[in-house]
């Protein structure tokens, strides 16, 4: 079993080396064959068969780079306990390919994401991601503030 510090290093390598540098060859070293990726964007972008297991995870990374070829992730916080690692990062990229069913807009997007990863035998075995999709869709020009529901907390006036 890996230590919390070793698990943090594995997650850091995934984002900084495999994702940012496009070194998908490292995925075999970092990602479990049986990985489960809980990501709403991948679930909308890929078919269920494409999103499963190691090959699905590789396809998830490839789809992100197809949609945002200049994508970069900047890690802001990493916290680990036992086999779980939580990471908060900033994502930035230009929308130049299909993304979550939307055609390219050419717009630049920057957002904050939070991910939990469970590691097993020194490899990422499960991943959950949360991001501010509404803000991203606004930055991409896909959704305007006027289209938001009046019940959305971000558009309500505070009394």
Short mmCIF file of N, CA and C in Angstrom, two decimals:
data_model
loop_
_atom_site.label_atom_id
_atom_site.label_comp_id
_atom_site.label_asym_id
_atom_site.label_seq_id
_atom_site.Cartn_x
_atom_site.Cartn_y
_atom_site.Cartn_z
N UNK A 1 0.85 -1.20 0.00
CA UNK A 1 0.00 0.00 0.00
C UNK A 1 0.88 1.25 0.00
N UNK A 2 0.55 2.20 -0.84
CA UNK A 2 1.30 3.45 -0.94
C UNK A 2 0.96 4.37 0.23
N UNK A 3 1.90 5.23 0.56
CA UNK A 3 1.66 6.23 1.59
C UNK A 3 0.88 7.39 0.99
N UNK A 4 0.33 8.24 1.84
CA UNK A 4 -0.40 9.42 1.38
C UNK A 4 0.53 10.31 0.53
N UNK A 5 1.78 10.46 0.95
CA UNK A 5 2.73 11.29 0.19
C UNK A 5 3.00 10.68 -1.19
N UNK A 6 3.14 9.36 -1.26
CA UNK A 6 3.35 8.71 -2.56
C UNK A 6 2.13 8.86 -3.46
N UNK A 7 0.94 8.76 -2.87
CA UNK A 7 -0.29 8.93 -3.64
C UNK A 7 -0.41 10.35 -4.19
N UNK A 8 -0.03 11.35 -3.39
CA UNK A 8 -0.05 12.74 -3.87
C UNK A 8 0.88 12.90 -5.06
N UNK A 9 2.04 12.27 -5.01
CA UNK A 9 3.01 12.37 -6.10
C UNK A 9 2.47 11.72 -7.38
N UNK A 10 1.76 10.62 -7.25
CA UNK A 10 1.16 9.94 -8.42
C UNK A 10 0.14 10.87 -9.08
N UNK A 11 -0.72 11.50 -8.27
CA UNK A 11 -1.73 12.42 -8.80
C UNK A 11 -1.06 13.64 -9.44
N UNK A 12 -0.03 14.17 -8.78
CA UNK A 12 0.70 15.31 -9.34
C UNK A 12 1.28 14.94 -10.70
N UNK A 13 1.89 13.75 -10.79
CA UNK A 13 2.47 13.31 -12.07
C UNK A 13 1.40 13.18 -13.14
N UNK A 14 0.22 12.69 -12.77
CA UNK A 14 -0.87 12.57 -13.75
C UNK A 14 -1.18 13.94 -14.36
N UNK A 15 -1.39 14.94 -13.51
CA UNK A 15 -1.77 16.26 -14.03
C UNK A 15 -0.61 16.98 -14.71
N UNK A 16 0.55 17.03 -14.06
CA UNK A 16 1.64 17.85 -14.59
C UNK A 16 2.40 17.19 -15.74
N UNK A 17 2.57 15.88 -15.70
CA UNK A 17 3.35 15.21 -16.74
C UNK A 17 2.47 14.56 -17.81
N UNK A 18 1.53 13.72 -17.38
CA UNK A 18 0.70 13.02 -18.37
C UNK A 18 -0.28 13.98 -19.05
N UNK A 19 -0.99 14.80 -18.28
CA UNK A 19 -2.01 15.68 -18.87
C UNK A 19 -1.37 16.92 -19.51
N UNK A 20 -0.67 17.73 -18.72
CA UNK A 20 -0.12 18.99 -19.25
C UNK A 20 0.88 18.79 -20.37
N UNK A 21 1.76 17.80 -20.21
CA UNK A 21 2.81 17.58 -21.22
C UNK A 21 2.35 16.63 -22.32
N UNK A 22 1.11 16.11 -22.21
CA UNK A 22 0.58 15.21 -23.23
C UNK A 22 1.30 13.87 -23.27
N UNK A 23 1.89 13.47 -22.17
CA UNK A 23 2.65 12.21 -22.12
C UNK A 23 1.70 11.06 -21.77
N UNK A 24 0.86 10.70 -22.72
CA UNK A 24 -0.10 9.63 -22.47
C UNK A 24 0.58 8.28 -22.25
N UNK A 25 1.85 8.15 -22.62
CA UNK A 25 2.59 6.92 -22.34
C UNK A 25 2.69 6.67 -20.83
N UNK A 26 2.65 7.72 -20.03
CA UNK A 26 2.72 7.58 -18.58
C UNK A 26 1.43 7.02 -17.98
N UNK A 27 0.33 7.08 -18.72
CA UNK A 27 -0.94 6.62 -18.18
C UNK A 27 -0.88 5.15 -17.78
N UNK A 28 -0.14 4.34 -18.52
CA UNK A 28 -0.02 2.92 -18.17
C UNK A 28 0.63 2.74 -16.80
N UNK A 29 1.47 3.67 -16.42
CA UNK A 29 2.17 3.62 -15.14
C UNK A 29 1.32 4.19 -14.00
N UNK A 30 0.38 5.09 -14.32
CA UNK A 30 -0.35 5.84 -13.30
C UNK A 30 -1.80 5.40 -13.12
N UNK A 31 -2.41 4.81 -14.14
CA UNK A 31 -3.84 4.51 -14.14
C UNK A 31 -4.07 3.00 -14.13
N UNK A 32 -4.94 2.55 -13.22
CA UNK A 32 -5.27 1.13 -13.12
C UNK A 32 -6.05 0.66 -14.35
N UNK A 33 -5.86 -0.59 -14.73
CA UNK A 33 -6.62 -1.20 -15.84
C UNK A 33 -8.12 -1.14 -15.56
N UNK A 34 -8.50 -1.23 -14.28
CA UNK A 34 -9.91 -1.28 -13.89
C UNK A 34 -10.43 0.08 -13.41
N UNK A 35 -9.78 1.15 -13.79
CA UNK A 35 -10.16 2.48 -13.32
C UNK A 35 -11.64 2.78 -13.60
N UNK A 36 -12.27 3.47 -12.65
CA UNK A 36 -13.65 3.95 -12.81
C UNK A 36 -13.58 5.47 -12.78
N UNK A 37 -14.06 6.11 -13.83
CA UNK A 37 -13.99 7.56 -13.97
C UNK A 37 -15.41 8.14 -13.87
N UNK A 38 -15.70 8.78 -12.74
CA UNK A 38 -17.01 9.41 -12.53
C UNK A 38 -16.87 10.88 -12.94
N UNK A 39 -17.19 11.18 -14.18
CA UNK A 39 -17.02 12.54 -14.70
C UNK A 39 -18.20 12.86 -15.60
N UNK A 40 -19.05 13.81 -15.17
CA UNK A 40 -20.23 14.12 -15.98
C UNK A 40 -19.91 14.58 -17.40
N UNK A 41 -18.81 15.28 -17.61
CA UNK A 41 -18.46 15.74 -18.95
C UNK A 41 -18.09 14.55 -19.83
N UNK A 42 -17.29 13.63 -19.30
CA UNK A 42 -16.94 12.44 -20.08
C UNK A 42 -18.18 11.64 -20.40
N UNK A 43 -19.11 11.56 -19.47
CA UNK A 43 -20.33 10.79 -19.69
C UNK A 43 -21.17 11.40 -20.81
N UNK A 44 -21.07 12.72 -21.02
CA UNK A 44 -21.81 13.37 -22.10
C UNK A 44 -21.02 13.34 -23.41
N UNK A 45 -19.70 13.33 -23.33
CA UNK A 45 -18.85 13.39 -24.51
C UNK A 45 -18.63 12.01 -25.12
N UNK A 46 -18.46 11.00 -24.27
CA UNK A 46 -18.13 9.66 -24.73
C UNK A 46 -19.32 8.72 -24.55
N UNK A 47 -19.36 7.65 -25.33
CA UNK A 47 -20.38 6.63 -25.12
C UNK A 47 -20.01 5.84 -23.86
N UNK A 48 -20.96 5.14 -23.24
CA UNK A 48 -20.63 4.36 -22.05
C UNK A 48 -19.48 3.38 -22.28
N UNK A 49 -19.41 2.75 -23.44
CA UNK A 49 -18.32 1.82 -23.72
C UNK A 49 -16.97 2.55 -23.82
N UNK A 50 -16.97 3.77 -24.38
CA UNK A 50 -15.73 4.53 -24.51
C UNK A 50 -15.21 5.00 -23.16
N UNK A 51 -16.08 5.21 -22.18
CA UNK A 51 -15.70 5.80 -20.90
C UNK A 51 -15.25 4.78 -19.87
N UNK A 52 -15.32 3.49 -20.16
CA UNK A 52 -15.01 2.46 -19.17
C UNK A 52 -13.54 2.06 -19.17
N UNK A 53 -13.02 1.70 -17.98
CA UNK A 53 -11.70 1.11 -17.83
C UNK A 53 -10.55 1.99 -18.31
N UNK A 54 -9.40 1.38 -18.43
CA UNK A 54 -8.19 2.10 -18.81
C UNK A 54 -8.34 2.78 -20.16
N UNK A 55 -8.84 2.06 -21.16
CA UNK A 55 -9.00 2.65 -22.50
C UNK A 55 -9.96 3.83 -22.46
N UNK A 56 -11.01 3.73 -21.65
CA UNK A 56 -11.94 4.84 -21.49
C UNK A 56 -11.28 6.04 -20.85
N UNK A 57 -10.40 5.80 -19.89
CA UNK A 57 -9.69 6.91 -19.23
C UNK A 57 -8.77 7.60 -20.23
N UNK A 58 -8.06 6.79 -21.03
CA UNK A 58 -7.20 7.37 -22.06
C UNK A 58 -8.05 8.20 -23.03
N UNK A 59 -9.22 7.68 -23.41
CA UNK A 59 -10.12 8.41 -24.32
C UNK A 59 -10.59 9.71 -23.67
N UNK A 60 -10.83 9.70 -22.36
CA UNK A 60 -11.21 10.91 -21.61
C UNK A 60 -10.13 11.99 -21.76
N UNK A 61 -8.86 11.59 -21.58
CA UNK A 61 -7.75 12.54 -21.69
C UNK A 61 -7.63 13.03 -23.13
N UNK A 62 -7.74 12.12 -24.09
CA UNK A 62 -7.66 12.51 -25.51
C UNK A 62 -8.79 13.47 -25.89
N UNK A 63 -10.01 13.20 -25.41
CA UNK A 63 -11.16 14.07 -25.73
C UNK A 63 -10.95 15.47 -25.17
N UNK A 64 -10.38 15.56 -23.97
CA UNK A 64 -10.09 16.87 -23.38
C UNK A 64 -9.10 17.64 -24.24
N UNK A 65 -8.07 16.95 -24.73
CA UNK A 65 -7.07 17.61 -25.58
C UNK A 65 -7.58 17.90 -26.97
N UNK A 66 -8.52 17.12 -27.47
CA UNK A 66 -9.14 17.42 -28.77
C UNK A 66 -9.99 18.68 -28.66
N UNK A 67 -10.72 18.81 -27.56
CA UNK A 67 -11.58 19.98 -27.35
C UNK A 67 -10.77 21.22 -27.01
N UNK A 68 -9.70 21.04 -26.23
CA UNK A 68 -8.86 22.15 -25.75
C UNK A 68 -7.39 21.79 -25.97
N UNK A 69 -6.88 21.92 -27.22
CA UNK A 69 -5.52 21.47 -27.52
C UNK A 69 -4.43 22.14 -26.68
N UNK A 70 -4.69 23.36 -26.21
CA UNK A 70 -3.71 24.08 -25.41
C UNK A 70 -4.02 23.99 -23.91
N UNK A 71 -4.81 23.01 -23.51
CA UNK A 71 -5.25 22.88 -22.13
C UNK A 71 -4.08 22.74 -21.16
N UNK A 72 -4.21 23.44 -20.04
CA UNK A 72 -3.25 23.28 -18.95
C UNK A 72 -4.02 23.22 -17.63
N UNK A 73 -3.44 22.48 -16.71
CA UNK A 73 -3.96 22.34 -15.37
C UNK A 73 -2.91 22.88 -14.41
N UNK A 74 -3.32 23.76 -13.51
CA UNK A 74 -2.42 24.27 -12.48
C UNK A 74 -2.95 23.80 -11.14
N UNK A 75 -2.20 22.94 -10.49
CA UNK A 75 -2.62 22.41 -9.19
C UNK A 75 -2.52 23.51 -8.15
N UNK A 76 -3.60 23.69 -7.39
CA UNK A 76 -3.64 24.71 -6.34
C UNK A 76 -3.56 24.10 -4.95
N UNK A 77 -4.18 22.94 -4.74
CA UNK A 77 -4.13 22.25 -3.45
C UNK A 77 -4.18 20.75 -3.68
N UNK A 78 -3.45 20.01 -2.85
CA UNK A 78 -3.52 18.55 -2.86
C UNK A 78 -3.54 18.09 -1.40
N UNK A 79 -4.53 17.28 -1.07
CA UNK A 79 -4.67 16.75 0.29
C UNK A 79 -4.84 15.24 0.16
N UNK A 80 -4.14 14.49 0.98
CA UNK A 80 -4.23 13.03 0.90
C UNK A 80 -4.41 12.42 2.29
N UNK A 81 -5.20 11.37 2.31
CA UNK A 81 -5.36 10.56 3.52
C UNK A 81 -5.61 9.13 3.09
N UNK A 82 -4.80 8.23 3.61
CA UNK A 82 -4.88 6.82 3.24
C UNK A 82 -4.82 6.68 1.72
N UNK A 83 -5.85 6.07 1.12
CA UNK A 83 -5.83 5.83 -0.33
C UNK A 83 -6.56 6.90 -1.14
N UNK A 84 -7.00 7.98 -0.48
CA UNK A 84 -7.74 9.05 -1.18
C UNK A 84 -6.88 10.30 -1.31
N UNK A 85 -6.97 10.94 -2.50
CA UNK A 85 -6.29 12.21 -2.75
C UNK A 85 -7.33 13.19 -3.28
N UNK A 86 -7.37 14.37 -2.68
CA UNK A 86 -8.24 15.45 -3.16
C UNK A 86 -7.33 16.51 -3.78
N UNK A 87 -7.72 16.96 -4.95
CA UNK A 87 -6.92 17.98 -5.64
C UNK A 87 -7.85 19.07 -6.16
N UNK A 88 -7.42 20.32 -5.96
CA UNK A 88 -8.14 21.47 -6.51
C UNK A 88 -7.20 22.09 -7.52
N UNK A 89 -7.72 22.34 -8.72
CA UNK A 89 -6.85 22.87 -9.76
C UNK A 89 -7.60 23.85 -10.64
N UNK A 90 -6.82 24.70 -11.32
CA UNK A 90 -7.37 25.61 -12.33
C UNK A 90 -7.13 24.97 -13.69
N UNK A 91 -8.15 25.00 -14.52
CA UNK A 91 -8.07 24.50 -15.89
C UNK A 91 -8.17 25.69 -16.81
N UNK A 92 -7.35 25.71 -17.85
CA UNK A 92 -7.41 26.79 -18.83
C UNK A 92 -7.16 26.22 -20.21
N UNK A 93 -7.95 26.69 -21.18
CA UNK A 93 -7.75 26.23 -22.54
C UNK A 93 -8.66 26.93 -23.52
N UNK A 94 -8.37 26.78 -24.81
CA UNK A 94 -9.16 27.37 -25.89
C UNK A 94 -10.00 26.28 -26.54
N UNK A 95 -11.30 26.53 -26.67
CA UNK A 95 -12.25 25.54 -27.18
C UNK A 95 -12.13 25.44 -28.70
N UNK A 96 -11.37 24.45 -29.16
CA UNK A 96 -11.11 24.29 -30.59
C UNK A 96 -11.63 22.98 -31.17
N UNK A 97 -12.29 22.16 -30.34
CA UNK A 97 -12.84 20.89 -30.81
C UNK A 97 -14.13 20.60 -30.09
N UNK A 98 -14.90 19.59 -30.52
CA UNK A 98 -16.17 19.26 -29.86
C UNK A 98 -15.97 19.02 -28.38
N UNK A 99 -16.92 19.52 -27.58
CA UNK A 99 -16.85 19.39 -26.12
C UNK A 99 -18.26 19.20 -25.57
N UNK A 100 -18.50 18.07 -24.91
CA UNK A 100 -19.79 17.79 -24.26
C UNK A 100 -20.96 18.02 -25.22
N UNK A 101 -20.76 17.68 -26.49
CA UNK A 101 -21.82 17.82 -27.48
C UNK A 101 -21.90 19.19 -28.13
N UNK A 102 -20.99 20.10 -27.77
CA UNK A 102 -21.00 21.46 -28.33
C UNK A 102 -19.86 21.61 -29.33
N UNK A 103 -20.16 22.25 -30.44
CA UNK A 103 -19.15 22.52 -31.46
C UNK A 103 -18.17 23.58 -30.95
N UNK A 104 -16.95 23.64 -31.50
CA UNK A 104 -15.94 24.60 -31.05
C UNK A 104 -16.42 26.04 -31.16
N UNK A 105 -16.07 26.84 -30.15
CA UNK A 105 -16.43 28.25 -30.15
C UNK A 105 -15.22 29.15 -30.37
N UNK A 106 -14.02 28.61 -30.16
CA UNK A 106 -12.81 29.43 -30.24
C UNK A 106 -12.59 30.26 -29.00
N UNK A 107 -13.49 30.17 -28.03
CA UNK A 107 -13.37 30.96 -26.81
C UNK A 107 -12.39 30.31 -25.83
N UNK A 108 -11.78 31.16 -25.04
CA UNK A 108 -10.86 30.72 -23.98
C UNK A 108 -11.68 30.54 -22.71
N UNK A 109 -11.39 29.49 -21.96
CA UNK A 109 -12.11 29.21 -20.72
C UNK A 109 -11.10 28.96 -19.61
N UNK A 110 -11.45 29.43 -18.42
CA UNK A 110 -10.64 29.17 -17.22
C UNK A 110 -11.61 28.86 -16.10
N UNK A 111 -11.34 27.79 -15.38
CA UNK A 111 -12.23 27.42 -14.29
C UNK A 111 -11.52 26.64 -13.22
N UNK A 112 -12.22 26.50 -12.10
CA UNK A 112 -11.69 25.76 -10.97
C UNK A 112 -12.39 24.41 -10.88
N UNK A 113 -11.63 23.38 -10.62
CA UNK A 113 -12.16 22.02 -10.52
C UNK A 113 -11.69 21.38 -9.22
N UNK A 114 -12.49 20.44 -8.74
CA UNK A 114 -12.10 19.64 -7.59
C UNK A 114 -12.28 18.18 -7.95
N UNK A 115 -11.26 17.38 -7.65
CA UNK A 115 -11.26 15.97 -7.99
C UNK A 115 -10.84 15.16 -6.77
N UNK A 116 -11.51 14.05 -6.57
CA UNK A 116 -11.10 13.06 -5.59
C UNK A 116 -10.64 11.83 -6.36
N UNK A 117 -9.53 11.27 -5.95
CA UNK A 117 -9.02 10.06 -6.59
C UNK A 117 -8.73 9.03 -5.51
N UNK A 118 -9.14 7.81 -5.79
CA UNK A 118 -8.80 6.69 -4.91
C UNK A 118 -7.70 5.89 -5.61
N UNK A 119 -6.64 5.63 -4.87
CA UNK A 119 -5.51 4.89 -5.43
C UNK A 119 -5.47 3.48 -4.86
N UNK A 120 -4.99 2.58 -5.67
CA UNK A 120 -4.89 1.18 -5.29
C UNK A 120 -3.60 0.64 -5.91
N UNK A 121 -2.75 0.07 -5.08
CA UNK A 121 -1.47 -0.49 -5.56
C UNK A 121 -0.65 0.53 -6.34
N UNK A 122 -0.64 1.77 -5.88
CA UNK A 122 0.17 2.81 -6.50
C UNK A 122 -0.35 3.35 -7.82
N UNK A 123 -1.65 3.09 -8.10
CA UNK A 123 -2.24 3.57 -9.35
C UNK A 123 -3.61 4.19 -9.07
N UNK A 124 -4.02 5.13 -9.91
CA UNK A 124 -5.34 5.76 -9.79
C UNK A 124 -6.38 4.72 -10.20
N UNK A 125 -7.28 4.39 -9.26
CA UNK A 125 -8.28 3.35 -9.49
C UNK A 125 -9.69 3.91 -9.63
N UNK A 126 -9.92 5.12 -9.11
CA UNK A 126 -11.24 5.72 -9.20
C UNK A 126 -11.08 7.23 -9.14
N UNK A 127 -11.94 7.94 -9.88
CA UNK A 127 -11.84 9.40 -10.00
C UNK A 127 -13.23 10.02 -10.03
N UNK A 128 -13.44 11.06 -9.20
CA UNK A 128 -14.68 11.84 -9.19
C UNK A 128 -14.30 13.29 -9.43
N UNK A 129 -14.99 13.95 -10.35
CA UNK A 129 -14.69 15.36 -10.64
C UNK A 129 -15.93 16.22 -10.48
N UNK A 130 -15.72 17.41 -9.93
CA UNK A 130 -16.76 18.44 -9.83
C UNK A 130 -16.18 19.74 -10.38
N UNK A 131 -16.96 20.39 -11.26
CA UNK A 131 -16.51 21.66 -11.80
C UNK A 131 -17.71 22.57 -11.98
N UNK A 132 -17.45 23.84 -12.15
CA UNK A 132 -18.52 24.83 -12.35
C UNK A 132 -18.86 24.87 -13.84
N UNK A 133 -19.72 23.96 -14.25
CA UNK A 133 -20.08 23.85 -15.67
C UNK A 133 -20.82 25.07 -16.18
N UNK A 134 -21.65 25.69 -15.35
CA UNK A 134 -22.37 26.89 -15.80
C UNK A 134 -21.41 28.00 -16.17
N UNK A 135 -20.41 28.23 -15.32
CA UNK A 135 -19.43 29.27 -15.60
C UNK A 135 -18.67 28.95 -16.89
N UNK A 136 -18.27 27.70 -17.08
CA UNK A 136 -17.56 27.30 -18.30
C UNK A 136 -18.42 27.53 -19.53
N UNK A 137 -19.69 27.14 -19.47
CA UNK A 137 -20.59 27.33 -20.62
C UNK A 137 -20.79 28.81 -20.93
N UNK A 138 -20.81 29.65 -19.90
CA UNK A 138 -20.90 31.11 -20.14
C UNK A 138 -19.63 31.62 -20.81
N UNK A 139 -18.46 31.21 -20.32
CA UNK A 139 -17.20 31.65 -20.91
C UNK A 139 -17.07 31.19 -22.37
N UNK A 140 -17.62 30.02 -22.66
CA UNK A 140 -17.55 29.51 -24.03
C UNK A 140 -18.58 30.18 -24.94
N UNK A 141 -19.51 30.94 -24.35
CA UNK A 141 -20.54 31.61 -25.14
C UNK A 141 -21.69 30.70 -25.50
N UNK A 142 -21.77 29.55 -24.85
CA UNK A 142 -22.83 28.58 -25.13
C UNK A 142 -24.09 28.91 -24.35
N UNK A 143 -23.92 29.45 -23.17
CA UNK A 143 -25.04 29.80 -22.29
C UNK A 143 -24.84 31.23 -21.83
N UNK A 144 -25.90 32.02 -21.93
CA UNK A 144 -25.80 33.40 -21.45
C UNK A 144 -26.49 33.51 -20.11
N UNK A 145 -26.17 34.56 -19.37
CA UNK A 145 -26.77 34.80 -18.07
C UNK A 145 -28.28 34.92 -18.20
N UNK A 146 -28.77 35.47 -19.31
CA UNK A 146 -30.21 35.64 -19.52
C UNK A 146 -30.93 34.31 -19.67
N UNK A 147 -30.22 33.27 -20.09
CA UNK A 147 -30.83 31.96 -20.27
C UNK A 147 -30.94 31.16 -18.97
N UNK A 148 -30.27 31.62 -17.94
CA UNK A 148 -30.31 30.90 -16.66
C UNK A 148 -31.68 31.01 -16.02
N UNK A 149 -32.02 30.01 -15.27
CA UNK A 149 -33.28 29.98 -14.55
C UNK A 149 -33.26 31.01 -13.42
N UNK A 150 -34.39 31.70 -13.19
CA UNK A 150 -34.44 32.65 -12.07
C UNK A 150 -34.21 31.97 -10.72
N UNK A 151 -34.37 30.66 -10.66
CA UNK A 151 -34.17 29.95 -9.39
C UNK A 151 -32.70 29.65 -9.13
N UNK A 152 -31.83 29.93 -10.11
CA UNK A 152 -30.41 29.69 -9.94
C UNK A 152 -29.87 30.64 -8.87
N UNK A 153 -29.19 30.11 -7.88
CA UNK A 153 -28.68 30.89 -6.76
C UNK A 153 -27.80 32.05 -7.21
N UNK A 154 -27.07 31.89 -8.32
CA UNK A 154 -26.13 32.94 -8.75
C UNK A 154 -26.87 34.11 -9.37
N UNK A 155 -28.14 33.97 -9.75
CA UNK A 155 -28.84 35.09 -10.35
C UNK A 155 -29.83 35.74 -9.40
N UNK A 156 -30.04 35.14 -8.23
CA UNK A 156 -30.97 35.70 -7.25
C UNK A 156 -30.35 36.88 -6.53
N UNK A 157 -31.17 37.86 -6.23
CA UNK A 157 -30.73 39.01 -5.47
C UNK A 157 -30.83 38.67 -3.99
N UNK A 158 -29.82 39.08 -3.25
CA UNK A 158 -29.82 38.83 -1.81
C UNK A 158 -30.52 40.00 -1.12
N UNK A 159 -31.50 39.67 -0.29
CA UNK A 159 -32.27 40.72 0.42
C UNK A 159 -31.51 41.28 1.58
#
